[in-house]
Tab-separated table of C-alpha atoms in Angstrom:
chain	number	residue	atom	x	y	z
A	8	MET	CA	0.551	-26.938	14.906
A	9	GLN	CA	1.272	-27.127	11.203
A	10	ARG	CA	-1.743	-29.418	10.788
A	11	ILE	CA	-3.928	-26.808	12.512
A	12	TYR	CA	-2.485	-24.117	10.238
A	13	ASN	CA	-3.295	-26.176	7.133
A	14	ILE	CA	-6.829	-26.762	8.430
A	15	PHE	CA	-7.161	-23.006	8.888
A	16	ILE	CA	-6.043	-22.426	5.286
A	17	SER	CA	-8.626	-24.960	4.060
A	18	LEU	CA	-11.344	-23.236	6.077
A	19	MET	CA	-10.258	-19.854	4.723
A	20	ILE	CA	-10.519	-21.139	1.151
A	21	PHE	CA	-13.924	-22.655	1.875
A	22	GLY	CA	-15.108	-19.386	3.381
A	23	MET	CA	-13.865	-17.399	0.398
A	24	LYS	CA	-15.669	-19.725	-1.999
A	25	ILE	CA	-18.915	-19.180	-0.119
A	26	GLY	CA	-18.272	-15.447	0.068
A	27	ALA	CA	-17.602	-15.310	-3.681
A	28	SER	CA	-21.303	-15.949	-4.253
A	29	PHE	CA	-22.005	-12.564	-2.685
A	30	ASN	CA	-18.781	-10.620	-3.156
A	31	TYR	CA	-17.494	-9.874	-6.645
A	32	LYS	CA	-14.010	-9.054	-5.360
A	33	LEU	CA	-13.656	-12.522	-3.826
A	34	LYS	CA	-15.006	-14.072	-7.007
A	35	ARG	CA	-12.369	-12.277	-9.096
A	36	GLY	CA	-9.616	-13.400	-6.739
A	37	LEU	CA	-10.617	-17.051	-6.945
A	38	ALA	CA	-10.909	-16.942	-10.726
A	39	GLY	CA	-7.535	-15.200	-11.050
A	40	ARG	CA	-5.736	-17.847	-8.996
A	41	ARG	CA	-6.825	-20.543	-11.425
A	42	GLN	CA	-4.817	-18.735	-14.111
A	43	SER	CA	-1.589	-18.189	-12.147
A	44	CYS	CA	0.320	-21.308	-13.240
A	45	ASP	CA	-0.696	-20.757	-16.865
A	46	ILE	CA	0.693	-17.219	-16.689
A	47	LEU	CA	4.009	-18.494	-15.338
A	48	LYS	CA	4.296	-21.289	-17.906
A	49	SER	CA	3.831	-18.773	-20.700
A	50	VAL	CA	6.849	-16.637	-19.719
A	51	PHE	CA	9.157	-18.711	-17.484
A	52	SER	CA	11.149	-21.900	-17.861
A	53	GLU	CA	12.063	-24.158	-14.951
A	54	THR	CA	15.629	-22.833	-14.981
A	55	ASP	CA	14.844	-19.095	-15.189
A	56	ARG	CA	16.433	-17.220	-12.282
A	57	VAL	CA	13.788	-14.975	-10.775
A	58	ILE	CA	13.530	-12.115	-8.297
A	59	TRP	CA	10.109	-12.453	-6.672
A	60	MET	CA	8.187	-9.773	-4.785
A	61	HIS	CA	4.937	-10.614	-3.027
A	62	ALA	CA	2.556	-7.874	-1.892
A	63	ALA	CA	-0.802	-8.249	-0.210
A	64	SER	CA	-2.320	-5.364	-2.123
A	65	LEU	CA	-1.597	-2.154	-4.015
A	66	GLY	CA	-0.229	-0.235	-1.032
A	67	GLU	CA	2.353	-2.907	-0.272
A	68	TYR	CA	3.276	-3.053	-3.958
A	69	GLU	CA	4.060	0.668	-3.957
A	70	GLN	CA	6.063	0.142	-0.776
A	71	GLY	CA	8.146	-2.629	-2.297
A	72	LEU	CA	8.637	-1.140	-5.754
A	73	PRO	CA	11.764	0.952	-5.008
A	74	VAL	CA	13.568	-2.187	-3.812
A	75	LEU	CA	12.344	-4.233	-6.771
A	76	GLU	CA	13.523	-1.584	-9.230
A	77	SER	CA	16.932	-1.448	-7.559
A	78	LEU	CA	17.272	-5.226	-7.653
A	79	LYS	CA	16.346	-5.250	-11.335
A	80	ASN	CA	19.041	-2.658	-12.054
A	81	LYS	CA	21.594	-4.618	-10.031
A	82	TYR	CA	20.718	-8.002	-11.557
A	83	PRO	CA	19.440	-7.238	-15.082
A	84	ASP	CA	19.660	-10.857	-16.234
A	85	TYR	CA	17.116	-12.054	-13.676
A	86	LYS	CA	13.447	-12.147	-14.527
A	87	ILE	CA	10.878	-10.474	-12.269
A	88	LEU	CA	7.739	-11.936	-10.702
A	89	ILE	CA	5.172	-9.936	-8.724
A	90	THR	CA	2.383	-11.749	-6.872
A	91	PHE	CA	-0.638	-10.401	-5.028
A	92	PHE	CA	-3.175	-11.732	-2.586
A	93	SER	CA	-5.823	-9.067	-3.217
A	94	PRO	CA	-7.584	-8.174	-6.491
A	95	SER	CA	-7.204	-4.469	-5.678
A	96	GLY	CA	-3.475	-4.791	-6.211
A	97	TYR	CA	-3.388	-7.363	-8.981
A	98	GLU	CA	-5.946	-5.729	-11.259
A	99	VAL	CA	-4.207	-2.348	-11.219
A	100	VAL	CA	-0.643	-3.591	-11.655
A	101	ALA	CA	-1.452	-6.334	-14.189
A	102	LYS	CA	-2.710	-3.631	-16.555
A	103	LYS	CA	0.426	-1.490	-16.222
A	104	ASN	CA	3.599	-1.675	-18.250
A	105	THR	CA	5.667	-2.715	-15.232
A	106	ILE	CA	9.210	-4.023	-14.915
A	107	ALA	CA	7.774	-7.453	-14.118
A	108	THR	CA	8.090	-10.410	-16.441
A	109	ALA	CA	4.900	-11.776	-14.889
A	110	VAL	CA	2.194	-10.521	-12.537
A	111	CYS	CA	-0.242	-12.988	-11.003
A	112	TYR	CA	-2.052	-14.074	-7.863
A	113	LEU	CA	-0.221	-16.013	-5.176
A	114	PRO	CA	-1.826	-19.462	-4.839
A	115	PHE	CA	-3.430	-20.333	-1.533
A	116	ASP	CA	-0.891	-21.578	0.972
A	117	LYS	CA	-1.334	-25.331	0.557
A	118	PRO	CA	1.848	-27.367	-0.079
A	119	VAL	CA	0.615	-29.035	-3.269
A	120	TRP	CA	-0.312	-25.692	-4.866
A	121	ILE	CA	2.834	-23.930	-3.684
A	122	ASN	CA	5.034	-26.718	-5.066
A	123	GLU	CA	3.261	-26.644	-8.425
A	124	PHE	CA	3.577	-22.863	-8.609
A	125	ILE	CA	7.306	-22.752	-7.841
A	126	SER	CA	8.097	-25.637	-10.198
A	127	ASN	CA	7.698	-23.209	-13.107
A	128	PHE	CA	10.830	-21.169	-12.325
A	129	LYS	CA	13.882	-20.886	-10.048
A	130	PRO	CA	13.516	-18.145	-7.426
A	131	VAL	CA	16.777	-16.611	-6.226
A	132	ILE	CA	15.479	-13.758	-4.079
A	133	PHE	CA	12.048	-13.601	-2.484
A	134	PHE	CA	10.786	-10.665	-0.490
A	135	THR	CA	7.447	-9.808	0.960
A	136	VAL	CA	6.282	-6.437	2.257
A	137	LYS	CA	5.227	-5.395	5.736
A	138	TYR	CA	3.493	-8.416	7.340
A	139	GLU	CA	2.449	-10.971	4.766
A	140	TYR	CA	3.544	-14.407	6.025
A	141	TRP	CA	2.489	-17.679	4.365
A	142	TYR	CA	4.254	-20.493	6.151
A	143	ASN	CA	4.115	-23.326	3.607
A	144	LEU	CA	5.448	-20.883	1.022
A	145	LEU	CA	8.291	-19.721	3.263
A	146	GLN	CA	9.145	-23.296	4.207
A	147	LYS	CA	9.327	-24.374	0.564
A	148	LEU	CA	11.505	-21.402	-0.379
A	149	ASN	CA	13.810	-22.047	2.553
A	150	ARG	CA	14.223	-25.699	1.532
A	151	ASP	CA	15.119	-24.517	-1.964
A	152	GLN	CA	17.791	-22.217	-0.469
A	153	VAL	CA	16.109	-19.042	-1.691
A	154	LYS	CA	17.100	-15.822	0.082
A	155	ILE	CA	14.006	-14.595	1.957
A	156	TYR	CA	13.497	-11.027	3.178
A	157	VAL	CA	10.717	-8.963	4.722
A	158	ILE	CA	10.992	-5.266	3.889
A	159	SER	CA	9.275	-2.402	5.725
A	160	SER	CA	8.463	-5.006	8.362
A	161	LEU	CA	6.023	-3.824	11.000
A	162	PHE	CA	5.448	-5.746	14.226
A	163	TYR	CA	2.908	-4.635	16.807
A	164	GLU	CA	1.897	-6.085	20.150
A	165	ARG	CA	-1.506	-7.431	19.090
A	166	GLN	CA	-0.026	-9.796	16.512
A	167	ILE	CA	-0.196	-13.535	17.049
A	168	PHE	CA	3.583	-13.739	17.514
A	169	PHE	CA	3.277	-12.090	20.923
A	170	LYS	CA	0.523	-14.391	22.191
A	171	PRO	CA	1.213	-17.558	24.226
A	172	TYR	CA	-0.108	-19.663	21.322
A	173	GLY	CA	2.095	-17.896	18.765
A	174	LYS	CA	5.361	-19.691	19.467
A	175	TRP	CA	5.042	-22.019	16.472
A	176	PHE	CA	4.660	-19.065	14.123
A	177	VAL	CA	7.704	-17.373	15.641
A	178	ARG	CA	9.781	-20.532	15.177
A	179	GLN	CA	8.797	-20.618	11.507
A	180	LEU	CA	9.833	-17.010	11.002
A	181	ARG	CA	13.099	-17.566	12.845
A	182	LYS	CA	13.863	-20.623	10.716
A	183	ASN	CA	12.680	-19.446	7.307
A	184	VAL	CA	13.322	-15.700	6.979
A	185	ASP	CA	16.866	-14.534	6.313
A	186	TRP	CA	16.347	-10.912	7.341
A	187	PHE	CA	13.699	-8.456	8.547
A	188	PHE	CA	14.088	-4.807	7.534
A	189	HIS	CA	11.993	-2.886	10.082
A	190	GLN	CA	10.129	0.349	9.499
A	191	THR	CA	10.395	1.554	13.086
A	192	ASN	CA	12.449	1.239	16.256
A	193	THR	CA	9.365	-0.146	17.999
A	194	SER	CA	8.958	-2.940	15.455
A	195	TYR	CA	12.652	-3.805	15.740
A	196	ALA	CA	12.493	-3.884	19.540
A	197	LEU	CA	9.405	-6.134	19.511
A	198	ALA	CA	11.103	-8.546	17.106
A	199	LYS	CA	14.049	-8.767	19.486
A	200	THR	CA	11.753	-9.775	22.372
A	201	ILE	CA	10.836	-12.949	20.472
A	202	LYS	CA	14.425	-13.543	19.354
A	203	LEU	CA	14.008	-12.588	15.713
A	204	ASP	CA	17.587	-11.392	15.772
A	205	GLN	CA	18.007	-11.425	11.982
A	206	SER	CA	16.788	-7.831	11.948
A	207	SER	CA	17.788	-4.253	11.290
A	208	ILE	CA	16.089	-0.864	11.103
A	209	SER	CA	15.909	0.465	7.565
A	210	GLY	CA	12.897	2.774	7.709
A	211	ASP	CA	9.922	2.820	5.372
A	212	THR	CA	10.502	2.375	1.621
A	213	ARG	CA	7.362	4.408	0.917
A	214	TYR	CA	9.384	7.557	1.602
A	215	ASP	CA	11.721	6.533	-1.211
A	216	ARG	CA	8.741	5.846	-3.437
A	217	VAL	CA	7.033	9.200	-2.885
A	218	ARG	CA	10.309	11.051	-3.390
A	219	GLN	CA	10.568	9.260	-6.751
A	220	ILE	CA	7.026	10.360	-7.608
A	221	LYS	CA	7.855	13.967	-6.761
A	222	GLU	CA	10.857	13.937	-9.099
A	223	ARG	CA	8.748	12.840	-12.049
A	224	ASP	CA	6.494	15.066	-14.142
A	225	PRO	CA	3.275	15.501	-12.107
A	226	HIS	CA	1.269	17.013	-14.963
A	227	VAL	CA	-2.382	15.950	-15.180
A	228	ASP	CA	-4.550	17.398	-17.934
A	229	PHE	CA	-7.147	20.004	-16.874
A	230	ILE	CA	-6.140	20.181	-13.181
A	231	SER	CA	-4.172	23.435	-13.387
A	232	GLU	CA	-6.946	25.059	-15.435
A	233	PHE	CA	-9.597	23.747	-13.026
A	234	LYS	CA	-7.744	25.206	-10.051
A	235	GLY	CA	-6.924	28.534	-11.661
A	236	LYS	CA	-5.859	31.027	-8.983
A	237	LYS	CA	-8.087	29.594	-6.282
A	238	PRO	CA	-7.048	27.326	-3.388
A	239	LEU	CA	-7.497	23.602	-4.018
A	240	LEU	CA	-8.496	20.935	-1.483
A	241	VAL	CA	-8.003	17.336	-2.612
A	242	PHE	CA	-9.875	14.482	-0.937
A	243	GLY	CA	-7.794	11.439	-1.792
A	244	SER	CA	-9.060	7.844	-1.536
A	245	SER	CA	-12.235	9.126	0.101
A	246	TRP	CA	-14.782	7.089	2.009
A	247	GLU	CA	-18.213	8.235	3.187
A	248	THR	CA	-17.031	10.408	6.084
A	249	GLU	CA	-14.499	12.318	3.986
A	250	GLU	CA	-17.235	12.948	1.434
A	251	GLU	CA	-19.486	14.331	4.173
A	252	ILE	CA	-16.683	16.726	5.098
A	253	ALA	CA	-16.491	17.814	1.466
A	254	VAL	CA	-20.218	18.604	1.500
A	255	ILE	CA	-19.868	20.776	4.615
A	256	VAL	CA	-16.777	22.609	3.375
A	257	SER	CA	-18.069	23.214	-0.139
A	258	ALA	CA	-21.150	24.965	1.233
A	259	LYS	CA	-19.180	27.204	3.604
A	260	LEU	CA	-16.246	28.010	1.293
A	261	PRO	CA	-17.777	28.549	-2.161
A	262	GLU	CA	-14.482	29.958	-3.537
A	263	LEU	CA	-12.599	26.787	-2.628
A	264	LYS	CA	-11.919	24.324	-5.446
A	265	ILE	CA	-12.396	20.669	-4.471
A	266	ILE	CA	-11.233	17.459	-6.116
A	267	ILE	CA	-12.557	14.136	-4.823
A	268	ALA	CA	-10.865	10.861	-5.767
A	269	PRO	CA	-12.890	8.038	-4.146
A	270	HIS	CA	-11.146	4.903	-2.872
A	271	ASP	CA	-13.512	2.849	-5.042
A	272	LEU	CA	-14.869	4.024	-8.386
A	273	LYS	CA	-18.218	2.499	-7.445
A	274	ARG	CA	-18.649	5.579	-5.236
A	275	VAL	CA	-18.658	7.913	-8.237
A	276	GLU	CA	-22.417	7.628	-8.734
A	277	HIS	CA	-23.000	8.476	-5.049
A	278	LEU	CA	-20.685	11.477	-5.356
A	279	GLN	CA	-22.663	12.730	-8.330
A	280	HIS	CA	-25.778	12.728	-6.149
A	281	LEU	CA	-23.936	14.674	-3.444
A	282	PHE	CA	-22.516	17.159	-5.967
A	283	PRO	CA	-24.939	17.335	-8.903
A	284	ASN	CA	-23.016	20.230	-10.482
A	285	ALA	CA	-19.643	18.494	-10.308
A	286	VAL	CA	-17.698	17.552	-13.404
A	287	LEU	CA	-16.378	14.030	-13.970
A	288	TYR	CA	-12.705	13.992	-14.876
A	289	SER	CA	-13.249	11.511	-17.729
A	290	GLU	CA	-15.787	13.857	-19.319
A	291	THR	CA	-13.949	17.115	-18.697
A	292	THR	CA	-13.473	19.699	-21.422
A	293	PHE	CA	-11.996	23.173	-21.065
A	294	ASP	CA	-15.426	24.816	-21.130
A	295	GLN	CA	-16.606	22.730	-18.134
A	296	LEU	CA	-14.060	23.874	-15.565
A	297	ASP	CA	-16.029	26.731	-14.008
A	298	VAL	CA	-17.440	24.476	-11.280
A	299	GLN	CA	-16.441	23.989	-7.655
A	300	VAL	CA	-16.058	20.207	-7.563
A	301	MET	CA	-14.301	17.716	-9.827
A	302	ILE	CA	-14.768	13.953	-9.303
A	303	ILE	CA	-11.890	11.732	-10.374
A	304	ASP	CA	-13.381	8.658	-12.036
A	305	SER	CA	-10.065	7.336	-13.383
A	306	VAL	CA	-7.393	5.195	-11.716
A	307	GLY	CA	-3.740	6.151	-11.293
A	308	LEU	CA	-3.955	9.954	-11.180
A	309	LEU	CA	-4.151	10.735	-7.478
A	310	SER	CA	-0.444	10.711	-6.614
A	311	LYS	CA	0.118	13.380	-9.296
A	312	ILE	CA	-2.967	15.420	-8.450
A	313	TYR	CA	-1.625	15.990	-4.942
A	314	ALA	CA	1.065	18.174	-6.553
A	315	TYR	CA	-1.623	20.783	-7.278
A	316	ALA	CA	-3.218	20.720	-3.819
A	317	ASP	CA	-2.994	23.466	-1.200
A	318	LEU	CA	-4.470	21.040	1.326
A	319	ALA	CA	-5.128	17.285	1.244
A	320	PHE	CA	-7.555	15.131	3.174
A	321	VAL	CA	-6.655	11.444	2.870
A	322	GLY	CA	-9.379	8.853	3.357
A	323	GLY	CA	-9.704	5.695	5.393
A	324	GLY	CA	-8.872	7.189	8.774
A	325	PHE	CA	-12.508	7.103	9.877
A	326	HIS	CA	-12.953	3.534	8.643
A	327	SER	CA	-11.902	0.103	9.912
A	328	ALA	CA	-10.199	-0.567	6.550
A	329	GLY	CA	-7.439	1.810	7.625
A	330	LEU	CA	-5.781	5.003	6.487
A	331	HIS	CA	-4.629	5.321	2.879
A	332	ASN	CA	-1.238	6.690	1.823
A	333	ILE	CA	-0.659	10.111	3.394
A	334	LEU	CA	2.949	10.345	2.187
A	335	GLU	CA	1.949	10.813	-1.462
A	336	ALA	CA	0.497	14.204	-0.542
A	337	ALA	CA	3.077	15.213	2.057
A	338	THR	CA	5.980	14.786	-0.385
A	339	PHE	CA	4.710	17.788	-2.352
A	340	GLY	CA	4.809	20.000	0.745
A	341	THR	CA	1.055	19.711	1.193
A	342	PRO	CA	-0.520	19.717	4.678
A	343	VAL	CA	-2.310	16.393	5.210
A	344	LEU	CA	-5.473	15.792	7.249
A	345	PHE	CA	-7.071	12.438	8.140
A	346	GLY	CA	-9.247	10.562	10.613
A	347	ASN	CA	-7.872	9.221	13.883
A	348	ARG	CA	-8.103	5.460	13.193
A	349	TYR	CA	-4.578	4.794	11.983
A	350	GLN	CA	-3.081	2.394	14.514
A	351	LYS	CA	-1.072	0.540	11.850
A	352	ASN	CA	0.301	3.729	10.321
A	353	PRO	CA	3.212	5.036	12.419
A	354	GLU	CA	3.961	7.622	9.743
A	355	ALA	CA	0.729	9.391	10.705
A	356	ASP	CA	1.929	9.973	14.257
A	357	ASP	CA	5.305	11.108	12.893
A	358	LEU	CA	3.709	13.592	10.501
A	359	ILE	CA	1.524	15.017	13.273
A	360	ARG	CA	4.541	15.241	15.602
A	361	ASN	CA	6.377	17.213	12.930
A	362	LYS	CA	3.362	19.542	12.508
A	363	GLY	CA	2.809	18.635	8.881
A	364	GLY	CA	-0.527	16.863	9.451
A	365	ALA	CA	-3.509	16.610	11.768
A	366	SER	CA	-6.145	13.996	12.634
A	367	PHE	CA	-9.748	14.315	13.789
A	368	ILE	CA	-12.333	12.243	15.641
A	369	ASP	CA	-15.251	13.123	13.361
A	370	GLU	CA	-16.334	15.104	10.323
A	371	ASN	CA	-17.401	18.212	12.282
A	372	TYR	CA	-14.009	18.767	13.930
A	373	ALA	CA	-12.340	18.132	10.577
A	374	ALA	CA	-14.559	20.592	8.720
A	375	ASP	CA	-13.993	23.260	11.382
A	376	PHE	CA	-10.236	22.892	11.028
A	377	ILE	CA	-10.418	23.159	7.234
A	378	LEU	CA	-12.404	26.378	7.554
A	379	LYS	CA	-9.770	27.683	9.968
A	380	ILE	CA	-6.674	26.778	7.962
A	381	MET	CA	-8.066	27.971	4.642
A	382	ASN	CA	-8.476	31.387	6.247
A	383	ASP	CA	-4.997	31.337	7.801
A	384	LYS	CA	-2.434	31.433	5.001
A	385	GLN	CA	0.507	31.436	7.411
A	386	LEU	CA	-0.663	28.226	9.138
A	387	LEU	CA	-1.308	26.594	5.759
A	388	GLU	CA	2.190	27.445	4.509
A	389	GLU	CA	3.884	26.370	7.747
A	390	MET	CA	2.167	22.985	7.787
A	391	GLY	CA	3.032	22.431	4.134
A	392	LYS	CA	6.680	23.330	4.731
A	393	ASN	CA	6.806	20.963	7.707
A	394	ALA	CA	5.264	18.122	5.685
A	395	GLY	CA	7.810	18.452	2.882
A	396	GLU	CA	10.753	18.687	5.282
A	397	PHE	CA	9.511	15.636	7.168
A	398	ILE	CA	9.553	13.521	3.979
A	399	ASN	CA	12.990	14.745	2.909
A	400	ALA	CA	14.475	14.007	6.333
A	401	GLN	CA	13.738	10.276	6.179
A	402	PRO	CA	16.581	7.841	5.472
A	403	ASN	CA	17.083	6.185	2.086
A	404	SER	CA	15.571	2.863	3.083
A	405	THR	CA	16.123	1.231	-0.298
A	406	GLU	CA	19.837	1.937	-0.148
A	407	LEU	CA	20.128	0.290	3.282
A	408	ILE	CA	18.166	-2.759	2.138
A	409	MET	CA	20.153	-3.155	-1.062
A	410	LYS	CA	23.447	-3.010	0.819
A	411	LYS	CA	22.432	-5.999	2.923
A	412	ILE	CA	20.915	-8.087	0.090
A	413	THR	CA	23.857	-7.603	-2.281
A	414	SER	CA	26.231	-8.490	0.547
A	415	ASP	CA	24.300	-11.725	1.173
A	416	LEU	CA	24.418	-12.710	-2.490
A	417	GLY	CA	28.161	-12.069	-2.683
């Protein structure tokens, strides 16, 4: 089975190389991987003791960051490595002043590349986030007696582990991973059915992360002045359907202020066609704020902008790519709306159950609800209160995870 897995990895690499001719994101990822070992050699020695976090993309990075920060505080003499699979995570974090000693792409999961990569330092703790499993990597780390953890782990029935042909993958996880910290009771129970007994329920570290964000200064220039005394609806990480909702709502509620932060800045030009009178955030001056719509054409502001919102609509829930982070808005006591395609986001069901959010099958139902709630101040306030209480009621996942890891290390 391992031979088949390695063939699959080779085919994946081949496919990505072909796709890079047509997809700039794939091209950037391939180019970035060629630099990974050089990055490590420039900052690490072979004997440097390293705490290593791997995240598929930006969302997983945010999910893992509270644990990484706690580990850094606990073990200040260790260096920090963060690796990504996707350019969307790497390119944002690599430009930040992070706690990491190095940020780079994870090499493709072929033994020769993994061995070369790890030869540049001495990992002590490795953890990955949610469901990112690379078996040659895990096998190598296990052989080197590195402690291996999966935080905010999320198992679901459609995964390969629960198929008749998934037994080899389960054996690898059972052999190579020291502990799984599960987001949900369901994930924990599913892991038990395949005898992944090295497991516990710790909850979702994203709740810890958004509570941290709330405690920090949320100020963003111009947003308070743009809002004034009017209600503000923020469309966060918007895709096409969310932008269609914004068009409908803006026409029917002319007094409503609207901020749109697209999931991809390439959508900014399209948004300018939809809202020709809108102001771009990067070009904003105080004498340009008397407009209904502001388009955020800068990265890294959205989690703070939610602090100003009376209502938030988070994107991705109408798209196969999946729902973006709804907790960033909910932590500020903001009601959160989204599309109904969120099968891998149990927090969405929880927020709805606690009456702090709502989902919709299409843009018309969503727009109708926005019109209703913006004219019902009591409903708006109740949903916001419920959203904030829901976030605050979640366990301190990072604390539970740290207790186990520090116990393992002695």
